Every structure is written in structure tokens, then in C-alpha cells.
PDB file of C-alpha atoms in Angstrom:
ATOM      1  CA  UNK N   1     111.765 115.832 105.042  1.00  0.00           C
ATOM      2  CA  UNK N   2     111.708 116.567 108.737  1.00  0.00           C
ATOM      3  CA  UNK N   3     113.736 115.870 111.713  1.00  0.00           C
ATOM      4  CA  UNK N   4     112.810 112.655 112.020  1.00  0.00           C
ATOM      5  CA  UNK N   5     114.915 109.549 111.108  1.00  0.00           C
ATOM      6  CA  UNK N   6     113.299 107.811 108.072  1.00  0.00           C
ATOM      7  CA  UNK N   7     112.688 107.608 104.619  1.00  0.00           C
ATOM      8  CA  UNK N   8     110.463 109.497 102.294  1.00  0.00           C
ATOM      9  CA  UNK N   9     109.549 108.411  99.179  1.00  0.00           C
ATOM     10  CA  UNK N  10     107.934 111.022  95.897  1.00  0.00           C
ATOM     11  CA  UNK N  11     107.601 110.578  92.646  1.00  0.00           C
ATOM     12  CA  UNK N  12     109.727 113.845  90.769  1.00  0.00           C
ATOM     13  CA  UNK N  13     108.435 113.250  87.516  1.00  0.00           C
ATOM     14  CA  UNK N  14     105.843 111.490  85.969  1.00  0.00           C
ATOM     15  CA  UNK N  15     106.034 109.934  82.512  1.00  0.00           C
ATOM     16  CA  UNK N  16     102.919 108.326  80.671  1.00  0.00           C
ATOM     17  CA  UNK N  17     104.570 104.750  79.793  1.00  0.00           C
ATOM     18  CA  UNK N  18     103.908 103.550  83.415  1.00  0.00           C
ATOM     19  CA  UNK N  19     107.561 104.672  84.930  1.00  0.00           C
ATOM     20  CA  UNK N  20     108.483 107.881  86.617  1.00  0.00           C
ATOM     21  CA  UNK N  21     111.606 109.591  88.240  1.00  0.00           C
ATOM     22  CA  UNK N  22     111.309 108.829  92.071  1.00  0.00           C
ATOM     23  CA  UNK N  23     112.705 110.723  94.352  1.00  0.00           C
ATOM     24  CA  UNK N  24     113.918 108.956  97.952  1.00  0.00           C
ATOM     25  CA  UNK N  25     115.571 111.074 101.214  1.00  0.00           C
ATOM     26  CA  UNK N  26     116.562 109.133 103.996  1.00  0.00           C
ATOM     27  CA  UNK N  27     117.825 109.972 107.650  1.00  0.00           C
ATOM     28  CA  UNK N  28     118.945 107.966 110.473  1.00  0.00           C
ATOM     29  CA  UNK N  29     121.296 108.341 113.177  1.00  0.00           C
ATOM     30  CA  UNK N  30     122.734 111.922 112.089  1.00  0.00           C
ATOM     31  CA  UNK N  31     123.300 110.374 108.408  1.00  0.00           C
ATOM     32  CA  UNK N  32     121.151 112.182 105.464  1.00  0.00           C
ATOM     33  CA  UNK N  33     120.536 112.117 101.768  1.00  0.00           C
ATOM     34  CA  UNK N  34     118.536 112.573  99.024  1.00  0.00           C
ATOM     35  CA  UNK N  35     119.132 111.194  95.160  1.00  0.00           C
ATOM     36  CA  UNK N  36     116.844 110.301  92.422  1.00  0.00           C
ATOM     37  CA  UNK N  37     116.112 107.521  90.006  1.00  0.00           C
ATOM     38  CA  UNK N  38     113.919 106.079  87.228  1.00  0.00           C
ATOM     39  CA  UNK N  39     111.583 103.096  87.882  1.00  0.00           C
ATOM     40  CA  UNK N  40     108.268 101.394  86.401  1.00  0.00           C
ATOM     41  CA  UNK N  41     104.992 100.835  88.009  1.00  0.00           C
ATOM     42  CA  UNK N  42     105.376  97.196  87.958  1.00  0.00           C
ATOM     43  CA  UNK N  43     108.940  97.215  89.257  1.00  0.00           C
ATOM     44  CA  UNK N  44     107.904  99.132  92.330  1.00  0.00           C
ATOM     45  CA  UNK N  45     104.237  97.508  92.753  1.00  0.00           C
ATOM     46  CA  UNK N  46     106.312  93.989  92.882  1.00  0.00           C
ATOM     47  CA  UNK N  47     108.561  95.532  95.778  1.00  0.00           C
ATOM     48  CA  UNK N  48     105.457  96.721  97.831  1.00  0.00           C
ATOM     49  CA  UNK N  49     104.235  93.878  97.744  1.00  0.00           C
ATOM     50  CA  UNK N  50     107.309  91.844  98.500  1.00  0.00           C
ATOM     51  CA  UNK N  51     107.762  94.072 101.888  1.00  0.00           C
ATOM     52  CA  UNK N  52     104.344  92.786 103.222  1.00  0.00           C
ATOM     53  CA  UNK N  53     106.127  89.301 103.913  1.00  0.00           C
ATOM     54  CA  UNK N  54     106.095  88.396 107.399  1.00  0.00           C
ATOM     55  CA  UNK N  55     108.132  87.246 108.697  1.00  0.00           C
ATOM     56  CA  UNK N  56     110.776  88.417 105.955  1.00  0.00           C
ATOM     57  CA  UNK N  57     113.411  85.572 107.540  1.00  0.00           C
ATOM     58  CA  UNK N  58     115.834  84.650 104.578  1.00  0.00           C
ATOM     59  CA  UNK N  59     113.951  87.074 102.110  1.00  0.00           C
ATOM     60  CA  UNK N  60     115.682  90.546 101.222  1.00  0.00           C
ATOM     61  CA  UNK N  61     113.170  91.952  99.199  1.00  0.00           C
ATOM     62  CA  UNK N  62     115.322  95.022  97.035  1.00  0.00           C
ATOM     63  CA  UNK N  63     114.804  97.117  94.362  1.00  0.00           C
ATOM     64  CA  UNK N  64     117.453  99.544  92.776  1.00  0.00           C
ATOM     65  CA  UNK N  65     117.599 102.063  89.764  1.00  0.00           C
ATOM     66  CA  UNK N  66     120.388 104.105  88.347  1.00  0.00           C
ATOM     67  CA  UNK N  67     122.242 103.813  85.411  1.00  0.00           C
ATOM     68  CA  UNK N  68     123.978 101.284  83.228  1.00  0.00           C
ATOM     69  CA  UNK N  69     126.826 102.414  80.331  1.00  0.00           C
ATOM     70  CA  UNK N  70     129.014 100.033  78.622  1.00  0.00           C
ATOM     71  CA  UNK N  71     128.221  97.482  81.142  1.00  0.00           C
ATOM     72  CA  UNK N  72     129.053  99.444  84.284  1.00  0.00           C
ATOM     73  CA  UNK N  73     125.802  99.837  86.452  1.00  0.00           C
ATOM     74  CA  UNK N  74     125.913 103.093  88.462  1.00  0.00           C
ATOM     75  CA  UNK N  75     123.188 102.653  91.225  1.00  0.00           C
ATOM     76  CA  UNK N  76     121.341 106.016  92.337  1.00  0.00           C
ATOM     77  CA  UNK N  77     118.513 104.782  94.492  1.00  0.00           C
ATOM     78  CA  UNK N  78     118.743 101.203  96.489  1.00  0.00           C
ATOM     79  CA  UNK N  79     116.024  99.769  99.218  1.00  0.00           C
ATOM     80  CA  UNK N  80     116.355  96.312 100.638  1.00  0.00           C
ATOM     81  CA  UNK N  81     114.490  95.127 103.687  1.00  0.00           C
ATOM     82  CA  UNK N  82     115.978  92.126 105.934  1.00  0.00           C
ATOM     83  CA  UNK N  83     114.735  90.804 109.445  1.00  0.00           C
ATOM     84  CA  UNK N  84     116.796  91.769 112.291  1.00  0.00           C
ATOM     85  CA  UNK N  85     116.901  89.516 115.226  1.00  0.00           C
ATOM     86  CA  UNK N  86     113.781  87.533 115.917  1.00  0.00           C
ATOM     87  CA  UNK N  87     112.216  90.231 117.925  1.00  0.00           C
ATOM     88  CA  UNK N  88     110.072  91.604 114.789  1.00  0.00           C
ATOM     89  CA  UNK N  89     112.879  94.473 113.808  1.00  0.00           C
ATOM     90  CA  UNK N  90     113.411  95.343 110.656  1.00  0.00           C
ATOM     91  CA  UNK N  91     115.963  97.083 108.811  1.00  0.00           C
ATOM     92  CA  UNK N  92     115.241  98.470 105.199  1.00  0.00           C
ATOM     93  CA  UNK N  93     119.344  99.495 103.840  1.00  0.00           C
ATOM     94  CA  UNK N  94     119.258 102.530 101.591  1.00  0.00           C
ATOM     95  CA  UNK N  95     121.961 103.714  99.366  1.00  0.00           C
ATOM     96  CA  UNK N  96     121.617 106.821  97.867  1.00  0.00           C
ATOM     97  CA  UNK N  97     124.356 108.354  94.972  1.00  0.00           C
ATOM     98  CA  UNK N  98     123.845 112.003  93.219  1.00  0.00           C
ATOM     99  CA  UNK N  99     124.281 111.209  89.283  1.00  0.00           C
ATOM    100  CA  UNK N 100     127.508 111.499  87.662  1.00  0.00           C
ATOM    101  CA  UNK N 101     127.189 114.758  85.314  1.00  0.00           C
ATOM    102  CA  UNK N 102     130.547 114.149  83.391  1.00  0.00           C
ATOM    103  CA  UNK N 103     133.967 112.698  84.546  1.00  0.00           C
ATOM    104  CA  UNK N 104     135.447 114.458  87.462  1.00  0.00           C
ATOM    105  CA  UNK N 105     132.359 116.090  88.234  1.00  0.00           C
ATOM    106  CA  UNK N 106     131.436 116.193  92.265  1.00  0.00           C
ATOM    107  CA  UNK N 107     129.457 113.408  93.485  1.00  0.00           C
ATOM    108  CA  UNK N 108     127.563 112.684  97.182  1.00  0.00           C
ATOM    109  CA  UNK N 109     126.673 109.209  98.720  1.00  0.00           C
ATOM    110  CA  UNK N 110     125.082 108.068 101.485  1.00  0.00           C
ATOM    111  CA  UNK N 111     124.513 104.018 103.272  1.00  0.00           C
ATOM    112  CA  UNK N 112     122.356 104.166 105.981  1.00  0.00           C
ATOM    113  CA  UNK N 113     120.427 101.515 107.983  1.00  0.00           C
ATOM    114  CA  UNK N 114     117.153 102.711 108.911  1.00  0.00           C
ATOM    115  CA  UNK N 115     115.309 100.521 111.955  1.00  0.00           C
ATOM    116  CA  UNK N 116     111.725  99.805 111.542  1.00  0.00           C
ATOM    117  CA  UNK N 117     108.826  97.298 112.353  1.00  0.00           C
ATOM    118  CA  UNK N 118     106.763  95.060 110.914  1.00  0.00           C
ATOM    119  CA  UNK N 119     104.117  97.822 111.419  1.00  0.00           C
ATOM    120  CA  UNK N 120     105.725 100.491 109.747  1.00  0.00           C
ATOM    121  CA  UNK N 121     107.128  98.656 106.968  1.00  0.00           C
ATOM    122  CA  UNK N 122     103.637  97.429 106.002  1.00  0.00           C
ATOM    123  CA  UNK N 123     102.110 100.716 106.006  1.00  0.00           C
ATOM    124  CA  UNK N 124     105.391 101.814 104.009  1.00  0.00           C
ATOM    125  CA  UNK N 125     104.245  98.995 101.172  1.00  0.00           C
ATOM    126  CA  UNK N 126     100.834 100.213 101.457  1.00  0.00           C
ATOM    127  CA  UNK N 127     101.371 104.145 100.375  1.00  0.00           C
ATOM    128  CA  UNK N 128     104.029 102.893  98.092  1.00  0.00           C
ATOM    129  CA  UNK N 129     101.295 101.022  96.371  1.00  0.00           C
ATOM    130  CA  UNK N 130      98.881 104.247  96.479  1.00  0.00           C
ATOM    131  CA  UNK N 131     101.676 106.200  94.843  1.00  0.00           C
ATOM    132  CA  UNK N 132     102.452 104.278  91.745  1.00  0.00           C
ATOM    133  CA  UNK N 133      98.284 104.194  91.505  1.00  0.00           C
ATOM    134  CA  UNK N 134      98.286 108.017  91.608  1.00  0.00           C
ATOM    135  CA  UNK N 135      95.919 108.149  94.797  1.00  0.00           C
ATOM    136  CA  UNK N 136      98.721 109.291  97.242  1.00  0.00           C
ATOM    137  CA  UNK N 137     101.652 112.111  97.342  1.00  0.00           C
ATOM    138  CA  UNK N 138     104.422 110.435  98.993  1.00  0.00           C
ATOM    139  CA  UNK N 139     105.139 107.354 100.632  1.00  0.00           C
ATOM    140  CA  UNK N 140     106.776 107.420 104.340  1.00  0.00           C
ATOM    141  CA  UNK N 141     108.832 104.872 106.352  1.00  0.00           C
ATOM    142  CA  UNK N 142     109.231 105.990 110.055  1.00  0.00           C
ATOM    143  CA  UNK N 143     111.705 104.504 112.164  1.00  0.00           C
ATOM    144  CA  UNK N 144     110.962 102.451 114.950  1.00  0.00           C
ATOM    145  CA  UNK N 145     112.635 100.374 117.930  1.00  0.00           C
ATOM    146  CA  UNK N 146     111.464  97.389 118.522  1.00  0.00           C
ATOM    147  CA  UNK N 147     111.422  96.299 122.129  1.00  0.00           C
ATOM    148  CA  UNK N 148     112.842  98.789 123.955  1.00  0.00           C
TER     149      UNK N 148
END
């Protein structure tokens, strides 16, 4: 990822049952990360689409992958999108975790809110889409101000 704030979005892996490993990086504001998680096509098709809502108002379209053992859910990769102010900002909230290897074992997380637009976040959806369908490399949210 470059130096600019926003998020960046590849599939790592690539399985043949319609899911794959996707990798997300985010920065904003002098925050960074980068983690990892397992999804299905239909799982992230449903999200893109979701995002294209505009306004979003009440909506907080999400999605979120990790792990889940003996009922505790460990959450490696989350997105959700909300409306901020009624100027047509948006913010898209991403929490990224490294995996838990074994108990003890060193572990990074980052929360970050990354400011968008309408814009953005629908061309966002768009190469999301692209990606699960195989006809694009990476999908890329930039960050934007709106009215200023």
C-alpha cells in the first residue's frame, strides 16, 4: 500500500468452493495495518452491493471474518460503512487483528476510521464486485473530505 490514507483490499489465496483468504491494509491519520481473513463470494458480493445504498442513513452495511472456537468468535478482518453528517461523508470502520498462533503468542490490532464519499465508496463496491468475479486485482477505497 502507499502513502496514502485508505484501504486496500486482495484476495491472498484463492480456493475453488467460491471463498478465498482476503487480505485488507488500511491507513488513516498515521494509524496502519494489515490482517487477513476467509470469506465467500456471496458473503462479499452481498456487502458490495449493500455499500451502493445512498443515502446509507440508518443502514451500517458490515461484513467480518475471523475465527470462531468453542463459541468465542475472534474477528480478523471487519468493514462497516455508516453516514456521517448529512453532508454526503462517509466513514467505512475497519478493525484489523493478526491471528492468534497459540496462547501467549504476540498479537497486533488496529481500529481506524477511514473518511470517504459517496463517490469513492461506490467505486470501492464496484472493484470489490470485479474481484470476487476474478476480472480485477485489488479493490481500493481512497479517502476523501467531504466539503472542505
Amino acid at each position: 500500500m502507499d502513502d496514502r490514507d485508505g484501504l486496500l483490499v486482495r484476495f491472498v489465496y484463492r480456493d475453488t468452493d467460491r471463498t478465498g483468504e482476503l487480505g485488507v491494509q488500511v491507513r488513516s491519520g498515521g494509524f496502519a495495518g494489515a490482517a487477513a481473513a476467509w470469506f465467500g463470494d456471496d458473503e462479499l458480493l452481498g456487502f458490495s452491493g449493500r455499500l451502493t445504498a445512498c443515502p446509507l442513513g440508518d443502514s451500517r452495511p458490515g461484513i467480518s471474518g475471523g475465527y470462531t472456537e468453542d463459541g468465542h468468535v475472534a474477528e480478523y478482518v471487519g468493514l462497516t460503512a455508516r453516514a456521517v453528517g448529512r453532508r454526503g461523508q462517509v466513514g467505512v470502520l475497519v478493525h484489523l487483528a493478526t491471528a492468534i498462533e497459540h496462547p501467549g503468542s504476540s498479537t497486533g490490532e488496529v481500529r481506524v476510521e477511514v473518511m470517504t464519499s459517496y463517490e469513492a465508496l461506490g467505486r470501492f463496491a464496484a472493484q470489490l464486485r470485479q474481484l470476487v468475479e476474478g476480472t480485477a486485482d485489488e479493490a481500493r477505497l481512497d479517502a476523501e473530505e467531504v466539503g472542505r
